[in-house]
Amino acid sequence: MQTIYTDVLVIGAGLAGERAAIEAAQAGFSAICLSLVPARRSHSSAAMGGMQAALGNCAKGDGDCPDVHFSDTVKGSDWGCDQEVARLFADRAPIEMRQLAHWGVPWNRVVPGKSMYFKGGKQFEKEEQEENRGLITSRDFGGTAKWRTCYVSDGTGHSVLFTVDNVCAQLGVEVHDKTEAIALIHDGVTCFGAVARCLRTGELRVYLAKATTIATGGFGRIYPCTTNAVICDGGGHIPAINTGLVPMGNMEAVQFHPTGIVPTDILVTEGCRGDGGTLLDVNEERFMNIYEPEKQELASRDVVSRWMTHHIRQGKGVKSPYGEHLWLDIRHLGEKHITGKLREVYEICTSFLGVDPIHQLIPVRPTQHYSMGGVRTNKDGHAYGIKGLFSVGESACWDMHGFNRLGGNSLAETVVAGGIVGKKIAEFLQGAEVTFNSSVIDDEVKRQHERIQHLIRCKTGTENVYKVRLAMQQTLHVGANIFRTDAGLTECVAKLQEILARARQVGLKSNGLGVNPELSAALKIEGQVKMALMVAYGALKRTESRGSHNREDFQARNDRDWMTRTLAYWKNEKDDLPTLDYEPATGIFHIPPGDRGYGKSEIIKADSPAGTKG
Amino acid sequence: MARSLKFNIFRYNPQDPESTPHMENFVLDETDAMTLFIALNRIREEQDPSLQFDFCCRAGICGSCGMVINGRPGLACHTKTKDLSAEITLLPLPVFQLVGDLSVDTGSWFREMYDTTESWIHTKKVFDPAAQEERMENEVAEAIYELDRCVECGCCVAACGTARLRPDFLGAAGLNRVGRFLIDPRDERTEQEYYEIIGNDMGIFGCMGLLACEDVCPKHMPLQDQLGFLRRKMGITTLKNLFGK
C-alpha cells in the first residue's frame, strides 16, 4: 500500500481547490490535489460567461461597488444566504480579479468610445471613457443592478483555470490526476486524509494530511438532464456524508439554468441573454417582457426558469421528439459578435445541434445546472462535524448563494472563496500537529478493500449499477424538479427508498480488474441515492417557496418559519432516510428580508402571527 | 430506416493478466443526433461495462475524449455518427501512455510540458492588492486568449510526425504555449530565454512542417501561423547568436 503524506490534501483540482492549494503553498505548506481528470479538464473550464466583481470600470458598471454586489447577491439568494459570507465574498472579489490579471488571465478590457449594445432585442448606445482604457471590463448578467461580470470572451472558466493551474505548476502544488478519493480517514473527531483509488491501475492508495479539503464541484449528475460534466456526480460529497458527522446544507436548493440546449442539455451561457439575446415561444414571440417587465430575460435564473416552465404549461412550448422547449434568439447580435464573444456558443450550436445561431433559433429549456447545497462549512470553510476537514467552491455550502445563485457568482466564488478558505487552512496548519493512528488508517483501508471485493463477488446481490442509477435520476427528475408538491415529493422519497435498497444490492457484471468503470460507478451508487434522498426529503419538509425551491402548495416565501438552512445528516449507514436539522440562515442581517424586485412577491413576514397566511 | 452501426474498438486492460491487445466489435442501432459520447456510453451500459474511455464535459470544451476515429484524431463527444460510415473504428491516441482500451494518460504528458516550457508568467513584479490592475489593450488580451484556447486534448501531438519519432518533442500544443507567453506583455522573459526552451530539435526546429496538427485541431487553433511565427523568430535569434548583433 502506497502512503503519501502532505500538509494539505485537496480532493478536486478545479478552480476552488487549486486556488486554496496555492494559498497554502505560498504559506510554505506542501499541497496535493487529487483529481478524476487532468486538472485543466475540471468542470470549472466549462464556465463560459464570467465572474462577478464590482470593479465598476465600464460605462454600464459606473457607480458599482461591493455594497451593490452584496445586495444583488442577498436578493438573488432570496434571503437564504449567510450575509456575513456574502459580504466577505463581495468585498474580496475585485481584488481577486486583479490577482488573476497579475497571474496572466487575459481579461477583456475597456475600449474607449461609443458602441452599441442590445437589451431585450432593442439597440442602445453606450460610451466608454478614455480614462478607463485598458482596465478590466464587464458584461451584463441576470439579477444584477450593474454590468459587473468580468470575462474572457466566452472562455472565462477555461482561461482562468489554465492560469491558476499554471501557478500551481510554478509553485509545485502537485496534482495527482486520475485519482478518486473514496473514503475519508477519521476517528470521529479529526480527519487524517483519504483513501483513494488510482484510476491508472485500480490500486488503493492512502493520503495522509493535516488538513483535507473537499473541492469536487456540484452533483448535477444525480439528475438525468444536467449541464454538468460527467464527473460532477457527488463523488466528493459521499465520503463526507458517510462519516455520519458532517451535514449537507440546503440540498433541496437546486438551480435549473434557463438555457440548456435540447436534446443534449449542454449549457449555452447566460452571456447570450446578457449580451441582448431574447427568449421566444412557439409563435416566435417574446414572453419574459410580459412576466417580468423590469428585468425581462435578465431576471434571476430561478425566476426565468420558472416562467419558461409556466409558459410551456400554457401551451406555448415548441413540440419536439425530445419534449417541449422554447427558443433562444441571438440572431440580431450579428455574425461578428456571435463568432467572437460567443464563439463557444456558436461551436456548440453548430457541432451538437446542426443549428447556425447567426441565422437560426436555438432550442432551449431549463436544465439542472447548479447545486447551492453541499458540505456545510463555517465562514472559514471548515466543515461542520469534523476537525481538519474543509470544503470550498460548489461542493461546499459556505453559503453565499442561499436558495438561488446569480450567474457569474459561482465562478467568482471558486477563486474568491478559494483564496479566503486557503488562507484559513494555512492559519489552521500553523502550529497544528496531528498524531496519526495506524489502526484508524488500516481499518479504513480494509473496509474499502472489502467493499470492492463484495461488489466484484456480488456478495449482496446482482443489481445492475447503471439501471439503479437511471432509476434514481428519473425519480428525482419527476419528483424534485422546478415545481414541487407534497404529493410528488412524498412519492419521490418513497421510490428513492426502494432504489436505495436496490443500490445496496449492486454487484458487478464485469471482472472489476484495473480501472474498471463499472466498479467506479458501483462504489458511489449508494451514496448518490442518499444524496438524492437529501434533496427530495429536504424539499418535502420545506413547506415554503424560496429561490429555486418552488412549492406549488406553499407558494409564499415564509420568513416567519423558514429563514433557516437545512442540515441533512446520514447518521447511521443503514438508515433509509436522512436526519434533518435546521439552523438560522444568517447570523447577521445587513439587509432585512424584503422584495427581490423580480419574481413573485408573496411573502409571509417574519413578524406575522403564526397560523396566518401573511 | 435507422442504420446499424458496427464499432471496431481497441481493447486492452494492462491490469488484467489475461487481457491481450485486440479489436472487438459492437453493434448498435443509430439514433437521432447520436454522438460517439452517446454511442460509447450505450455500449458500456448495455453490452460491456468494463469498456474504458474518457469523457468529462461532453461539450467539446474540456479536451478529455481525444481518440483516433476512423484513422483521424478528434474529440469523440462532438463527433456525430451520421458524419461517419456505418463501420466505425476507434483507437486510443498514440504517443500517450495507454491506461486501458480508449483511455490514455494525457495528464502526465502535459504536466511535463508545463515544466519544460515554464508555462507561467515570469515577472519580478509583486502583486499589490491595494492597487488598480495594470492596463492592457483589449486587442492584446484577445490575441492572448486566441492562443489560450487550446484544450490540451492531445490530438495535435497524436497526429504529429515528429512526436511519433521523438518522445521529447514539445508538439504544437507545447510550442503554442510558448507563443502564448511570448506575446504577453506581462511575461518578462527575453527572446534568448525562449530560445533556450524551443530553439532546438525538441522545440521548433524539430517541426517537419507536415501540419497535421492544424488539420486535426478541434478548436481550430492557428497552429500553422504559430509554428511559422516561432520558427522565424527563433531562426533570427539563431543568427543573432551566431553573428552577434
PDB file of C-alpha atoms in Angstrom, chain A residues 142-283:
ATOM      1  CA  GLY A 142     -29.050  38.284 -14.711  1.00  0.00           C
ATOM      2  CA  GLY A 143     -30.229  39.632 -11.361  1.00  0.00           C
ATOM      3  CA  THR A 144     -27.657  42.431 -11.139  1.00  0.00           C
ATOM      4  CA  ALA A 145     -28.005  46.203 -10.878  1.00  0.00           C
ATOM      5  CA  LYS A 146     -24.835  46.892 -12.853  1.00  0.00           C
ATOM      6  CA  TRP A 147     -22.731  45.344 -15.596  1.00  0.00           C
ATOM      7  CA  ARG A 148     -20.393  43.510 -13.300  1.00  0.00           C
ATOM      8  CA  THR A 149     -19.315  40.241 -14.902  1.00  0.00           C
ATOM      9  CA  CYS A 150     -15.620  40.152 -15.812  1.00  0.00           C
ATOM     10  CA  TYR A 151     -14.978  37.861 -18.743  1.00  0.00           C
ATOM     11  CA  VAL A 152     -12.520  36.379 -21.202  1.00  0.00           C
ATOM     12  CA  SER A 153     -14.640  36.139 -24.366  1.00  0.00           C
ATOM     13  CA  ASP A 154     -16.792  33.104 -23.588  1.00  0.00           C
ATOM     14  CA  GLY A 155     -13.968  31.002 -22.230  1.00  0.00           C
ATOM     15  CA  THR A 156     -13.629  32.617 -18.827  1.00  0.00           C
ATOM     16  CA  GLY A 157     -13.520  29.429 -16.767  1.00  0.00           C
ATOM     17  CA  HIS A 158     -11.148  27.799 -19.236  1.00  0.00           C
ATOM     18  CA  SER A 159      -8.773  30.724 -19.278  1.00  0.00           C
ATOM     19  CA  VAL A 160      -8.764  31.258 -15.515  1.00  0.00           C
ATOM     20  CA  LEU A 161      -8.327  27.534 -14.850  1.00  0.00           C
ATOM     21  CA  PHE A 162      -5.354  27.391 -17.214  1.00  0.00           C
ATOM     22  CA  THR A 163      -3.828  30.370 -15.432  1.00  0.00           C
ATOM     23  CA  VAL A 164      -4.410  29.011 -11.938  1.00  0.00           C
ATOM     24  CA  ASP A 165      -3.079  25.570 -12.913  1.00  0.00           C
ATOM     25  CA  ASN A 166      -0.009  27.329 -14.331  1.00  0.00           C
ATOM     26  CA  VAL A 167       0.541  28.926 -10.936  1.00  0.00           C
ATOM     27  CA  CYS A 168       0.156  25.500  -9.288  1.00  0.00           C
ATOM     28  CA  ALA A 169       2.847  24.108 -11.602  1.00  0.00           C
ATOM     29  CA  GLN A 170       5.048  27.091 -10.781  1.00  0.00           C
ATOM     30  CA  LEU A 171       4.635  26.697  -7.018  1.00  0.00           C
ATOM     31  CA  GLY A 172       4.993  22.928  -7.008  1.00  0.00           C
ATOM     32  CA  VAL A 173       1.420  22.157  -5.996  1.00  0.00           C
ATOM     33  CA  GLU A 174       1.130  18.539  -7.091  1.00  0.00           C
ATOM     34  CA  VAL A 175      -1.891  17.321  -8.998  1.00  0.00           C
ATOM     35  CA  HIS A 176      -2.450  13.583  -8.848  1.00  0.00           C
ATOM     36  CA  ASP A 177      -4.886  13.208 -11.686  1.00  0.00           C
ATOM     37  CA  LYS A 178      -6.830  10.057 -12.474  1.00  0.00           C
ATOM     38  CA  THR A 179      -7.182   9.545  -8.725  1.00  0.00           C
ATOM     39  CA  GLU A 180     -10.505   9.217  -6.921  1.00  0.00           C
ATOM     40  CA  ALA A 181     -10.938   9.655  -3.170  1.00  0.00           C
ATOM     41  CA  ILE A 182     -13.431   7.051  -1.991  1.00  0.00           C
ATOM     42  CA  ALA A 183     -13.366   7.490   1.799  1.00  0.00           C
ATOM     43  CA  LEU A 184     -12.139   9.899   4.459  1.00  0.00           C
ATOM     44  CA  ILE A 185      -9.829   8.637   7.185  1.00  0.00           C
ATOM     45  CA  HIS A 186     -11.059   9.938  10.551  1.00  0.00           C
ATOM     46  CA  ASP A 187     -11.530   8.897  14.168  1.00  0.00           C
ATOM     47  CA  GLY A 188     -14.840  10.624  14.755  1.00  0.00           C
ATOM     48  CA  VAL A 189     -13.128  13.842  15.823  1.00  0.00           C
ATOM     49  CA  THR A 190     -10.340  14.642  13.374  1.00  0.00           C
ATOM     50  CA  CYS A 191      -9.864  13.990   9.661  1.00  0.00           C
ATOM     51  CA  PHE A 192      -6.496  12.493   8.707  1.00  0.00           C
ATOM     52  CA  GLY A 193      -6.782  12.311   4.928  1.00  0.00           C
ATOM     53  CA  ALA A 194      -8.386   9.929   2.477  1.00  0.00           C
ATOM     54  CA  VAL A 195      -8.278   6.521   0.879  1.00  0.00           C
ATOM     55  CA  ALA A 196      -8.110   6.938  -2.872  1.00  0.00           C
ATOM     56  CA  ARG A 197      -8.355   4.664  -5.876  1.00  0.00           C
ATOM     57  CA  CYS A 198      -5.806   5.150  -8.640  1.00  0.00           C
ATOM     58  CA  LEU A 199      -7.563   5.446 -11.990  1.00  0.00           C
ATOM     59  CA  ARG A 200      -4.436   4.360 -13.866  1.00  0.00           C
ATOM     60  CA  THR A 201      -4.084   0.993 -12.118  1.00  0.00           C
ATOM     61  CA  GLY A 202      -7.137   0.498  -9.904  1.00  0.00           C
ATOM     62  CA  GLU A 203      -4.955   0.199  -6.792  1.00  0.00           C
ATOM     63  CA  LEU A 204      -5.834   1.814  -3.479  1.00  0.00           C
ATOM     64  CA  ARG A 205      -3.587   4.496  -2.016  1.00  0.00           C
ATOM     65  CA  VAL A 206      -3.544   6.304   1.318  1.00  0.00           C
ATOM     66  CA  TYR A 207      -3.144  10.057   1.534  1.00  0.00           C
ATOM     67  CA  LEU A 208      -2.392  11.407   4.998  1.00  0.00           C
ATOM     68  CA  ALA A 209      -2.765  15.119   5.660  1.00  0.00           C
ATOM     69  CA  LYS A 210      -3.146  17.624   8.454  1.00  0.00           C
ATOM     70  CA  ALA A 211      -5.940  19.317   6.552  1.00  0.00           C
ATOM     71  CA  THR A 212      -8.244  17.748   3.974  1.00  0.00           C
ATOM     72  CA  THR A 213     -10.379  19.855   1.652  1.00  0.00           C
ATOM     73  CA  ILE A 214     -13.298  18.741  -0.466  1.00  0.00           C
ATOM     74  CA  ALA A 215     -13.483  20.805  -3.650  1.00  0.00           C
ATOM     75  CA  THR A 216     -15.194  18.498  -6.094  1.00  0.00           C
ATOM     76  CA  GLY A 217     -17.862  20.780  -7.540  1.00  0.00           C
ATOM     77  CA  GLY A 218     -21.556  20.053  -7.872  1.00  0.00           C
ATOM     78  CA  PHE A 219     -23.575  16.847  -8.037  1.00  0.00           C
ATOM     79  CA  GLY A 220     -25.812  17.528 -11.038  1.00  0.00           C
ATOM     80  CA  ARG A 221     -25.347  14.016 -12.358  1.00  0.00           C
ATOM     81  CA  ILE A 222     -27.811  12.637  -9.843  1.00  0.00           C
ATOM     82  CA  TYR A 223     -30.325  14.225 -12.247  1.00  0.00           C
ATOM     83  CA  PRO A 224     -30.790  12.758 -15.743  1.00  0.00           C
ATOM     84  CA  CYS A 225     -30.786  16.125 -17.530  1.00  0.00           C
ATOM     85  CA  THR A 226     -27.989  18.394 -16.400  1.00  0.00           C
ATOM     86  CA  THR A 227     -25.487  20.804 -17.852  1.00  0.00           C
ATOM     87  CA  ASN A 228     -22.847  19.323 -15.526  1.00  0.00           C
ATOM     88  CA  ALA A 229     -19.852  17.326 -16.703  1.00  0.00           C
ATOM     89  CA  VAL A 230     -19.996  13.566 -16.161  1.00  0.00           C
ATOM     90  CA  ILE A 231     -17.528  13.883 -13.274  1.00  0.00           C
ATOM     91  CA  CYS A 232     -19.937  16.104 -11.265  1.00  0.00           C
ATOM     92  CA  ASP A 233     -21.542  13.103  -9.643  1.00  0.00           C
ATOM     93  CA  GLY A 234     -21.294  13.848  -5.935  1.00  0.00           C
ATOM     94  CA  GLY A 235     -18.268  11.567  -5.569  1.00  0.00           C
ATOM     95  CA  GLY A 236     -16.594  14.102  -3.263  1.00  0.00           C
ATOM     96  CA  HIS A 237     -19.639  14.617  -1.042  1.00  0.00           C
ATOM     97  CA  ILE A 238     -20.179  10.935  -0.387  1.00  0.00           C
ATOM     98  CA  PRO A 239     -17.067  10.380   1.790  1.00  0.00           C
ATOM     99  CA  ALA A 240     -18.202  13.319   3.957  1.00  0.00           C
ATOM    100  CA  ILE A 241     -21.786  12.025   4.198  1.00  0.00           C
ATOM    101  CA  ASN A 242     -20.509   8.557   5.105  1.00  0.00           C
ATOM    102  CA  THR A 243     -18.812   9.913   8.220  1.00  0.00           C
ATOM    103  CA  GLY A 244     -22.302  10.395   9.666  1.00  0.00           C
ATOM    104  CA  LEU A 245     -20.987  13.558  11.315  1.00  0.00           C
ATOM    105  CA  VAL A 246     -20.778  16.109   8.523  1.00  0.00           C
ATOM    106  CA  PRO A 247     -24.093  17.664   7.451  1.00  0.00           C
ATOM    107  CA  MET A 248     -25.015  18.725   3.922  1.00  0.00           C
ATOM    108  CA  GLY A 249     -26.555  22.200   3.831  1.00  0.00           C
ATOM    109  CA  ASN A 250     -29.669  23.087   1.782  1.00  0.00           C
ATOM    110  CA  MET A 251     -29.539  20.090  -0.534  1.00  0.00           C
ATOM    111  CA  GLU A 252     -33.036  20.941  -1.784  1.00  0.00           C
ATOM    112  CA  ALA A 253     -31.702  24.185  -3.296  1.00  0.00           C
ATOM    113  CA  VAL A 254     -31.027  23.077  -6.865  1.00  0.00           C
ATOM    114  CA  GLN A 255     -30.676  25.575  -9.678  1.00  0.00           C
ATOM    115  CA  PHE A 256     -32.138  24.995 -13.112  1.00  0.00           C
ATOM    116  CA  HIS A 257     -30.476  27.052 -15.821  1.00  0.00           C
ATOM    117  CA  PRO A 258     -32.836  28.602 -18.363  1.00  0.00           C
ATOM    118  CA  THR A 259     -30.788  27.736 -21.435  1.00  0.00           C
ATOM    119  CA  GLY A 260     -29.714  24.111 -21.672  1.00  0.00           C
ATOM    120  CA  ILE A 261     -29.888  23.063 -25.321  1.00  0.00           C
ATOM    121  CA  VAL A 262     -32.317  20.391 -26.461  1.00  0.00           C
ATOM    122  CA  PRO A 263     -31.638  17.470 -26.572  1.00  0.00           C
ATOM    123  CA  THR A 264     -28.115  17.188 -25.117  1.00  0.00           C
ATOM    124  CA  ASP A 265     -28.551  19.594 -22.141  1.00  0.00           C
ATOM    125  CA  ILE A 266     -25.275  21.328 -22.877  1.00  0.00           C
ATOM    126  CA  LEU A 267     -25.301  24.832 -21.461  1.00  0.00           C
ATOM    127  CA  VAL A 268     -25.276  27.932 -23.589  1.00  0.00           C
ATOM    128  CA  THR A 269     -24.064  30.800 -21.477  1.00  0.00           C
ATOM    129  CA  GLU A 270     -26.190  33.430 -19.770  1.00  0.00           C
ATOM    130  CA  GLY A 271     -23.904  35.798 -21.672  1.00  0.00           C
ATOM    131  CA  CYS A 272     -26.248  35.210 -24.636  1.00  0.00           C
ATOM    132  CA  ARG A 273     -29.049  36.948 -22.761  1.00  0.00           C
ATOM    133  CA  GLY A 274     -26.632  39.316 -21.041  1.00  0.00           C
ATOM    134  CA  ASP A 275     -25.462  40.464 -24.442  1.00  0.00           C
ATOM    135  CA  GLY A 276     -29.059  41.007 -25.559  1.00  0.00           C
ATOM    136  CA  GLY A 277     -30.416  37.636 -26.640  1.00  0.00           C
ATOM    137  CA  THR A 278     -34.153  37.021 -26.145  1.00  0.00           C
ATOM    138  CA  LEU A 279     -36.393  34.064 -25.358  1.00  0.00           C
ATOM    139  CA  LEU A 280     -39.189  33.245 -27.814  1.00  0.00           C
ATOM    140  CA  ASP A 281     -42.145  30.862 -27.708  1.00  0.00           C
ATOM    141  CA  VAL A 282     -43.804  28.640 -30.297  1.00  0.00           C
ATOM    142  CA  ASN A 283     -45.157  31.751 -32.064  1.00  0.00           C
TER     143      ASN A 283
END
